[in-house]
Short mmCIF file of C-alpha atoms in Angstrom, two decimals:
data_model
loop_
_atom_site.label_atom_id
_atom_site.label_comp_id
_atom_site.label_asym_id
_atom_site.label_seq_id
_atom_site.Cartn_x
_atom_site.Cartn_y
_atom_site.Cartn_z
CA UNK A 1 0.00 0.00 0.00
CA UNK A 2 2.45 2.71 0.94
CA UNK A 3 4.33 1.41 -2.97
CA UNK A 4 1.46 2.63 -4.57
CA UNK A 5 0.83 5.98 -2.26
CA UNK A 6 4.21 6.54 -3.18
CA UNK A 7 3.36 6.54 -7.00
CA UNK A 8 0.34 7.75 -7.09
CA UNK A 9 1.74 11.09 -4.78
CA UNK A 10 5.32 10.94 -6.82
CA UNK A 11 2.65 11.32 -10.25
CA UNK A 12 0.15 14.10 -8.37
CA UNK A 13 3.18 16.20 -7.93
CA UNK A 14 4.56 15.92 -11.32
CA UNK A 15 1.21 16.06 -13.16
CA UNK A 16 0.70 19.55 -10.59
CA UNK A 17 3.65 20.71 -11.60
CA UNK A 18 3.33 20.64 -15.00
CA UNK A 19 -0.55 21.50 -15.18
CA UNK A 20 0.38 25.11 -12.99
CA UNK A 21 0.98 27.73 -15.90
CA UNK A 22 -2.41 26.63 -17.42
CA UNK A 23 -3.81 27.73 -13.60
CA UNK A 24 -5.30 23.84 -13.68
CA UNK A 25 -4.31 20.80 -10.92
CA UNK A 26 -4.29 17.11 -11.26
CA UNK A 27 -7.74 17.11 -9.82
CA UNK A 28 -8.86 20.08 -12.00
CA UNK A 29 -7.91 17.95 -15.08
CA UNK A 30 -9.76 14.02 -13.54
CA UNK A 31 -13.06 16.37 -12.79
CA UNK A 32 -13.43 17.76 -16.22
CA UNK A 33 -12.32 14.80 -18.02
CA UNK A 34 -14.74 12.73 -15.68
CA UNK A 35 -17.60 14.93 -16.63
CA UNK A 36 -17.03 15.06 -20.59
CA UNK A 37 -16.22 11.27 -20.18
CA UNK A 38 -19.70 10.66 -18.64
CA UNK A 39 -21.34 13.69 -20.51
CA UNK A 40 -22.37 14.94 -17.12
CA UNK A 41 -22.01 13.10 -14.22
CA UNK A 42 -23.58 13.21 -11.05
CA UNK A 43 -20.87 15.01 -8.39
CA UNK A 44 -21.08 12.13 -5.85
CA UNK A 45 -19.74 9.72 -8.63
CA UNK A 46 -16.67 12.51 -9.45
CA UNK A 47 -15.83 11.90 -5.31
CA UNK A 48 -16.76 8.05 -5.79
CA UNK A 49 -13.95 7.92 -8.71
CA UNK A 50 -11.64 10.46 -7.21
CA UNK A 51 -11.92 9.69 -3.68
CA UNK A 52 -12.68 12.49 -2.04
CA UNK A 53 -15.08 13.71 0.10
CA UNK A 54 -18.56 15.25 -0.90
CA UNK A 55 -17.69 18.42 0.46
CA UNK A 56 -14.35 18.73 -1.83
CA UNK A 57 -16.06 17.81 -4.38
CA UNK A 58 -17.94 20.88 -4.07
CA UNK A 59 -14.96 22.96 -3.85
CA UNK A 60 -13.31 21.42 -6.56
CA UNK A 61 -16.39 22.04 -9.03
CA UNK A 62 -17.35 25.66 -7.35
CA UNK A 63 -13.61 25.97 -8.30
CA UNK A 64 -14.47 24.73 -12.13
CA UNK A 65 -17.57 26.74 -12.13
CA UNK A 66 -16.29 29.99 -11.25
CA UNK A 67 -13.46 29.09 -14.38
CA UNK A 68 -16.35 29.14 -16.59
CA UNK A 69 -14.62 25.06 -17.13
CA UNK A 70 -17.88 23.39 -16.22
CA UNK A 71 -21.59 23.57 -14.58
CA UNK A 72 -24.05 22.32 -12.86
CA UNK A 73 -27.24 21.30 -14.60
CA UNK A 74 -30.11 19.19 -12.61
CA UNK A 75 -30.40 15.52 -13.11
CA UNK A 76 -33.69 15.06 -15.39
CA UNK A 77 -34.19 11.42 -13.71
CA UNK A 78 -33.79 12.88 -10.12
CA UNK A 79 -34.18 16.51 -8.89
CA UNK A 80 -32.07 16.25 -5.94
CA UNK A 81 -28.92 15.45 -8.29
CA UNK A 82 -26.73 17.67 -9.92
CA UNK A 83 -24.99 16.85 -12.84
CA UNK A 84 -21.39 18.49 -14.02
CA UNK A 85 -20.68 19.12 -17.39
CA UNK A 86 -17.91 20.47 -19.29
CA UNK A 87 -18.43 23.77 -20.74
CA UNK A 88 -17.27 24.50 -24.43
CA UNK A 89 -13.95 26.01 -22.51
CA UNK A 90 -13.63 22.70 -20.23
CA UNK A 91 -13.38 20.64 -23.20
CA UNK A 92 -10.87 23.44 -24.88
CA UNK A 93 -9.07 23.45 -21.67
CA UNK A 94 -8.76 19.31 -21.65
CA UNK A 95 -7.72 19.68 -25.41
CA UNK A 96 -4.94 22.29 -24.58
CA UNK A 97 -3.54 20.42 -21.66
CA UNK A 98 -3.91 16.64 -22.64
CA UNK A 99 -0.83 16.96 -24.40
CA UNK A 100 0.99 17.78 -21.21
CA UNK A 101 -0.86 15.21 -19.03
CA UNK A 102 0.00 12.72 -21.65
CA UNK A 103 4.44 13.77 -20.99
CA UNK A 104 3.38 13.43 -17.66
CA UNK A 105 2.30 9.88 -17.81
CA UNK A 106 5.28 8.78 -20.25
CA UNK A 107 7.65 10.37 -17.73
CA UNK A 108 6.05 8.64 -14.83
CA UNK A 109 6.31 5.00 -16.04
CA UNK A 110 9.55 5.92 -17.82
CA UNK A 111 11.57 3.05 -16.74
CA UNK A 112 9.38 0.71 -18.20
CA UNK A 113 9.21 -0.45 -21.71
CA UNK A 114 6.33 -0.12 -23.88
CA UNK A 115 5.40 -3.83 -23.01
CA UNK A 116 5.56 -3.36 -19.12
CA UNK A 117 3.58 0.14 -19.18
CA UNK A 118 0.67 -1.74 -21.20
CA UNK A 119 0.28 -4.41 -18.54
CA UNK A 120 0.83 -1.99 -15.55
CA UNK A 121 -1.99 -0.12 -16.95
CA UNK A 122 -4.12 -3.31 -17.68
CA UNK A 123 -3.82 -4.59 -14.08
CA UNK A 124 -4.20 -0.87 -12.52
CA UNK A 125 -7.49 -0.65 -13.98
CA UNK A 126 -8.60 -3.92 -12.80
CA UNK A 127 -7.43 -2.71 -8.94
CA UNK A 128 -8.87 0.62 -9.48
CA UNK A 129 -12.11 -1.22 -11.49
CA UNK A 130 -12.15 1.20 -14.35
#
């Protein structure tokens, strides 16, 4: 467990790092591309998939809102629901700095070979259940 906190905190950093001159975070980026993924997603399932609490997922989307990156839009099939969806600049933001997350992913598996990144991946998504 702390192998994988390691990684997972080593790639935050990197991907934070690299994401800061387009004013966006690593959590910035998973919301947005959650919500064009799912073309608007309840925010309980961005926390569900992210891990966070409910009430940072309300920061982190009042933080997206107020960016003009996504909104909120009520859930036709349930009133109490909110859905998120990326605004026309979310997806141009995702666009712009998918590139960068993308460097940020070759330079975290780096050591491996193309082989060894493709199965890392494979088995990550069973553990995470993607």
């Amino acid at each position: 467990m702390v192998l994988l906190a390691k990684a997972s905190g080593s790639a935050l950093r990197t991907a934070n790092a690299a994401l800061e001159p387009f004013g966006f975070r690593a959590r910035h980026y998973a919301t947005v591309k959650i919500a064009a993924e799912g073309g608007g997603v309840p925010q309980r399932q961005i926390g569900a998939v992210l891990g966070l609490d409910p009430s940072a997922v309300v920061a982190l989307v009042d933080d997206l809102e107020s960016l003009g990156l996504v909104q909120r839009q009520p859930d036709p099939d349930d009133r109490r629901t909110r859905l998120v969806s990326p605004t026309a600049a979310g997806l141009a933001m995702l666009e712009k700095v998918s590139p960068v997350v993308g460097r940020v992913q070759e330079r975290s598996m780096g050591g491996l070979t193309a082989a060894e990144r493709d199965t890392f991946l494979r088995l990550l998504r069973r553990v995470v259940k993607d």
